[in-house]
Amino acid sequence: MVVFLIRKMEMRFWHAGKPGCRKTFGNPFAKAGLLPLLLALLLPAAYAQETEADAKFEEFKGQVSEWSQRNKTIVCDFLQEKKVRGIREPERREGRFFYDNEGKIALLYAEPAGDKVVMDGDRFVVVNAGKRMEATSASNPMLGQMSGLLQGCMTGNLSGIGKGWNHRLEETGEVYRLELLPQGRQPKRPKSLTLVFSKSDMTLEELRMEEGEGFMTRYVFKDKQRNVAFDRSVFE
């Protein structure tokens, strides 16, 4: 980035020296040999900023991992929003969320009663309008992506989200906001992911997936209860 800015400055001086331009400065960076000096001065500062950001991110991941090890189970309410292209208002559904530290996750929808999604490793169970379907991450990549995200956030293993993401971590108010952008063109990945964690216990508060072309999925988790007993039949 620093080199790009310096090159841009060089180009401005070069264009100023072209015939027809009002002022002729030549290229002072080249003439005076200032480019190596500027790089020597600016690159260490840029490197320090990147190193500081990386260190902060590693510290954040460590906190998520440390707190998640204390969570045998999590039960909470959730709000799901789905937006599709051409529809102004997102579809909203609510329900109960269940997690245990074996990596099992279940979302039970309030309406219609009986609808649910169960994620258990590479196995998924979807009950929709009374119809039960089983799938794998190979047959349903989007469910696989969602499963990896939720399991990674709940277990504290953010590396489970997968490699090939650029990240930006922000600390605002009482939450950490982590934005993930895929590196290069990766058609099977979302356009962006936003994860919001509570500072108080480093649990997931919100997950937002921008899928591109007007499609978006968002989950909000609230009223979380940690380490409570519940009926394991929710995972069936």
Coordinates of C-alpha atoms in Angstrom, one line a residue, residues 43-233:
L43 CA 7.5 0.8 5.5
P44 CA 8.6 0.2 9.1
A45 CA 5.5 2.2 10.3
A46 CA 3.2 0.2 8.0
Y47 CA 4.7 -3.0 9.2
A48 CA 4.3 -2.0 12.8
Q49 CA 0.6 -1.2 12.2
E50 CA 0.1 -4.6 10.6
T51 CA 1.9 -6.4 13.3
E52 CA -0.1 -4.6 16.0
A53 CA -3.4 -5.5 14.2
D54 CA -2.3 -9.2 13.9
A55 CA -1.3 -9.3 17.6
K56 CA -4.7 -7.9 18.6
F57 CA -6.4 -10.5 16.4
E58 CA -4.4 -13.3 18.0
E59 CA -5.2 -12.0 21.5
F60 CA -8.9 -11.9 20.5
K61 CA -8.9 -15.5 19.2
G62 CA -7.2 -16.5 22.4
Q63 CA -10.0 -14.9 24.5
V64 CA -12.7 -16.6 22.4
S65 CA -11.0 -20.0 22.8
E66 CA -10.4 -19.5 26.6
W67 CA -14.0 -18.5 27.3
S68 CA -15.5 -21.2 25.0
Q69 CA -13.8 -24.0 27.0
R70 CA -16.0 -23.0 29.9
N71 CA -19.2 -23.6 27.9
K72 CA -20.5 -27.1 28.1
T73 CA -23.8 -26.0 26.7
I74 CA -25.5 -22.8 25.4
V75 CA -29.2 -22.3 25.1
C76 CA -30.7 -19.0 23.9
D77 CA -33.3 -17.4 21.8
F78 CA -32.5 -16.5 18.2
L79 CA -33.8 -14.3 15.4
Q80 CA -33.2 -15.2 11.8
E81 CA -33.4 -12.8 9.0
K82 CA -33.2 -13.7 5.3
K83 CA -33.2 -11.2 2.5
V84 CA -33.5 -12.2 -1.1
R85 CA -33.1 -10.1 -4.2
G86 CA -36.3 -8.2 -5.2
I87 CA -37.9 -8.5 -1.8
R88 CA -37.7 -5.3 0.2
E89 CA -38.3 -6.6 3.7
P90 CA -36.3 -9.7 5.0
E91 CA -38.1 -12.8 6.1
R92 CA -38.0 -13.0 9.9
R93 CA -38.2 -16.2 12.0
E94 CA -37.6 -16.8 15.7
G95 CA -36.8 -19.8 17.8
R96 CA -34.5 -21.5 20.3
F97 CA -30.8 -22.3 19.8
F98 CA -29.1 -25.3 21.4
Y99 CA -25.4 -26.1 21.5
D100 CA -23.2 -28.7 23.3
N101 CA -19.5 -29.0 23.3
E102 CA -19.6 -32.2 21.3
G103 CA -20.2 -29.8 18.3
K104 CA -23.9 -30.4 18.0
I105 CA -26.1 -27.4 17.1
A106 CA -29.9 -27.2 16.8
L107 CA -32.2 -24.3 15.7
L108 CA -35.8 -25.0 16.6
Y109 CA -38.2 -22.6 15.0
A110 CA -41.2 -21.2 16.9
E111 CA -43.4 -21.2 13.8
P112 CA -44.3 -23.4 12.2
A113 CA -43.8 -25.7 15.2
G114 CA -41.6 -28.6 14.4
D115 CA -39.4 -26.9 11.9
K116 CA -35.7 -27.2 12.8
V117 CA -32.1 -27.4 11.5
V118 CA -29.7 -29.8 13.2
M119 CA -25.9 -29.6 12.6
D120 CA -23.7 -32.5 13.7
G121 CA -20.3 -32.5 12.1
D122 CA -20.8 -33.2 8.4
R123 CA -24.4 -34.3 8.9
F124 CA -27.4 -32.0 8.7
V125 CA -31.1 -32.6 9.4
V126 CA -33.6 -30.1 8.1
V127 CA -37.3 -30.3 9.0
N128 CA -39.5 -28.0 7.0
A129 CA -43.3 -28.1 7.0
G130 CA -43.2 -31.6 8.4
K131 CA -40.8 -32.9 5.8
R132 CA -37.5 -34.3 7.1
M133 CA -34.4 -34.1 4.9
E134 CA -30.8 -35.2 5.6
A135 CA -27.8 -33.6 3.9
T136 CA -24.1 -33.3 4.0
S137 CA -21.8 -30.3 3.4
A138 CA -21.0 -31.8 0.0
S139 CA -24.6 -31.7 -1.1
N140 CA -25.4 -28.4 0.6
P141 CA -22.3 -26.1 0.7
M142 CA -24.2 -23.2 2.3
L143 CA -25.3 -25.4 5.3
G144 CA -21.7 -26.6 5.6
Q145 CA -20.5 -23.0 5.7
M146 CA -23.0 -22.1 8.3
S147 CA -22.2 -25.2 10.4
G148 CA -18.5 -24.4 10.3
L149 CA -19.1 -20.8 11.3
L150 CA -21.3 -21.6 14.2
Q151 CA -19.2 -24.5 15.5
G152 CA -16.0 -22.4 15.1
C153 CA -17.5 -19.5 17.1
M154 CA -19.0 -21.7 19.8
T155 CA -15.9 -23.9 20.3
G156 CA -13.5 -21.0 20.1
N157 CA -11.7 -22.6 17.2
L158 CA -11.9 -19.7 14.7
S159 CA -9.5 -21.5 12.4
G160 CA -12.4 -23.9 11.7
I161 CA -13.9 -21.1 9.6
G162 CA -11.3 -22.0 7.1
K163 CA -8.3 -20.2 5.5
G164 CA -8.3 -17.6 2.8
W165 CA -10.0 -14.7 4.6
N166 CA -8.9 -11.2 5.2
H167 CA -10.0 -9.9 8.6
R168 CA -10.8 -6.6 10.3
L169 CA -11.4 -6.5 14.0
E170 CA -13.1 -3.6 15.7
E171 CA -13.7 -3.0 19.4
T172 CA -16.8 -0.9 20.0
G173 CA -18.9 -0.4 23.2
E174 CA -19.4 -3.8 24.7
V175 CA -18.7 -6.0 21.7
Y176 CA -16.0 -7.1 19.3
R177 CA -16.9 -6.9 15.6
L178 CA -15.0 -9.2 13.3
E179 CA -15.4 -8.7 9.5
L180 CA -14.1 -11.4 7.2
L181 CA -13.7 -11.0 3.5
P182 CA -12.6 -13.8 1.1
Q183 CA -9.2 -13.5 -0.5
G184 CA -9.5 -13.4 -4.3
R185 CA -12.4 -14.9 -6.2
Q186 CA -14.1 -17.7 -4.3
P187 CA -17.5 -18.3 -5.8
K188 CA -18.6 -20.8 -3.1
R189 CA -17.9 -18.4 -0.3
P190 CA -20.1 -15.5 1.0
K191 CA -19.2 -12.0 -0.1
S192 CA -18.6 -11.1 3.5
L193 CA -19.1 -12.4 7.0
T194 CA -19.6 -10.3 10.1
L195 CA -19.3 -11.8 13.6
V196 CA -20.2 -9.9 16.8
F197 CA -19.0 -11.2 20.1
S198 CA -19.9 -10.0 23.6
K199 CA -17.0 -8.7 25.6
S200 CA -18.5 -10.0 28.8
D201 CA -18.2 -13.7 28.0
M202 CA -16.9 -13.8 24.4
T203 CA -20.1 -15.6 23.1
L204 CA -21.5 -15.0 19.7
E205 CA -24.1 -12.2 19.6
E206 CA -24.7 -11.8 15.8
L207 CA -23.7 -13.5 12.6
R208 CA -24.3 -11.8 9.3
M209 CA -23.6 -13.4 5.9
E210 CA -23.7 -11.3 2.8
E211 CA -24.0 -13.7 -0.1
G212 CA -24.0 -11.2 -2.9
E213 CA -26.6 -10.4 -5.5
G214 CA -29.0 -9.1 -2.9
F215 CA -29.0 -12.2 -0.7
M216 CA -28.3 -11.9 3.0
T217 CA -28.7 -14.1 6.1
R218 CA -28.4 -12.8 9.7
Y219 CA -28.7 -14.5 13.1
V220 CA -29.0 -12.6 16.4
F221 CA -28.6 -14.6 19.6
K222 CA -30.0 -13.2 22.8
D223 CA -30.8 -14.2 26.5
K224 CA -28.0 -16.7 26.5
Q225 CA -27.8 -19.4 29.2
R226 CA -24.5 -21.2 29.6
N227 CA -24.0 -24.7 31.1
V228 CA -27.7 -25.5 31.5
A229 CA -29.2 -29.0 31.1
F230 CA -31.6 -29.6 28.2
D231 CA -33.3 -32.6 26.4
R232 CA -30.8 -34.0 23.9
S233 CA -33.7 -35.0 21.7

